[in-house]
């Protein structure tokens, strides 16, 4: 019989609930399955994978330099943008923190306190 494939949609360590509580996310499930199966995950298909970047570029029909990735996670959203030639926008309403951003291996191109600041950023970029 063929061996089953072991893939994941993401490897986010945590997620912030609407109540502001940080809870374990997909990485916890991956870790449990790796430990119990004695196998490593073969592919993480979502951010920050190259596969996800290719799908985004194809769907938007734009080069990476014209794509902004807006998210709250330095390790997935910002890394995804940085490693794939896109512009990153960190929103501080989730797990990402301003003090961590400066020291991150992939610092964000822009930091917003709230998604409500995005229209102003887009206007400023279009005027530049």
C-alpha positions in Angstrom: 0.0 0.0 0.0 1.2 3.5 -0.7 2.4 5.6 2.2 0.1 8.5 3.1 1.4 12.0 2.5 2.0 14.3 5.5 1.3 18.0 4.5 0.0 21.0 6.4 -1.7 24.2 5.3 0.3 26.4 7.7 2.8 26.1 10.6 1.6 29.0 12.7 2.5 28.5 16.3 -0.4 30.6 17.7 -3.5 32.4 16.7 -5.1 35.4 18.5 -8.8 34.9 19.1 -11.3 37.7 18.7 -11.2 38.1 22.5 -7.4 38.8 22.3 -6.3 35.4 23.7 -3.3 33.8 22.1 -4.0 30.0 21.6 -2.0 27.2 20.0 -2.5 26.8 16.3 -1.4 24.4 13.5 2.2 24.0 14.6 1.0 22.3 17.8 -0.9 19.8 15.7 2.0 19.3 13.4 4.3 18.7 16.4 1.9 16.2 17.9 1.6 14.3 14.6 5.3 14.3 14.0 6.0 12.9 17.4 3.3 10.2 17.3 4.0 9.1 13.7 7.8 9.5 13.9 7.6 11.3 10.5 8.3 14.9 9.6 5.8 17.1 7.7 6.7 16.9 4.0 5.2 20.2 2.9 3.7 23.3 4.4 1.7 24.7 1.5 0.6 28.0 3.0 2.6 31.1 4.0 5.6 31.4 3.8 6.0 28.6 1.1 7.1 29.4 -2.5 4.0 27.3 -3.6 1.7 29.8 -2.0 3.6 32.8 -3.5 3.3 31.3 -7.0 -0.4 30.8 -6.6 -0.9 34.4 -5.4 1.1 35.8 -8.3 -0.8 33.7 -10.8 -4.2 34.6 -9.3 -3.4 38.3 -9.2 -1.5 38.3 -12.5 1.0 40.7 -11.1 4.8 40.6 -10.5 5.8 40.2 -6.8 7.0 43.9 -6.6 3.4 45.0 -7.1 1.9 42.8 -4.3 1.4 43.9 -0.7 1.1 41.2 1.9 -0.8 42.4 4.9 -0.8 40.3 8.1 -0.2 40.2 11.8 2.6 37.5 11.9 6.3 38.2 11.4 7.1 34.5 10.9 4.5 33.8 8.3 3.0 36.9 6.6 6.1 39.1 6.7 8.5 36.3 6.0 6.3 35.2 3.1 6.5 38.7 1.5 10.2 39.1 2.1 11.3 35.7 0.8 9.1 36.1 -2.3 9.9 39.7 -3.3 6.7 41.2 -2.1 6.1 44.2 0.1 5.2 43.4 3.7 2.8 45.2 6.0 2.6 44.2 9.6 -0.6 45.0 11.4 -0.2 45.1 15.2 -3.7 43.8 16.1 -2.6 40.2 16.2 0.5 38.2 17.3 3.2 40.6 15.8 4.8 43.1 18.1 6.6 46.3 17.1 9.7 45.6 19.3 10.1 42.1 17.7 9.8 43.6 14.2 13.0 45.6 14.2 15.0 42.5 15.3 13.2 40.0 13.0 15.2 38.2 10.3 12.6 39.6 7.8 11.6 43.1 9.1 8.4 44.4 7.7 8.4 47.1 5.1 5.5 48.9 6.9 4.0 48.7 10.3 0.4 49.7 11.0 -1.4 50.0 14.3 -4.7 48.9 12.7 -6.0 47.8 9.3 -7.8 51.1 9.3 -4.5 52.7 8.4 -4.2 50.7 5.2 -6.1 53.1 2.9 -3.7 55.9 3.8 -0.7 53.7 3.1 -2.1 52.7 -0.3 -2.7 56.3 -1.1 0.8 57.3 -0.1 2.3 54.5 -2.2 0.2 55.4 -5.3 1.4 59.1 -5.0 5.0 58.1 -4.7 
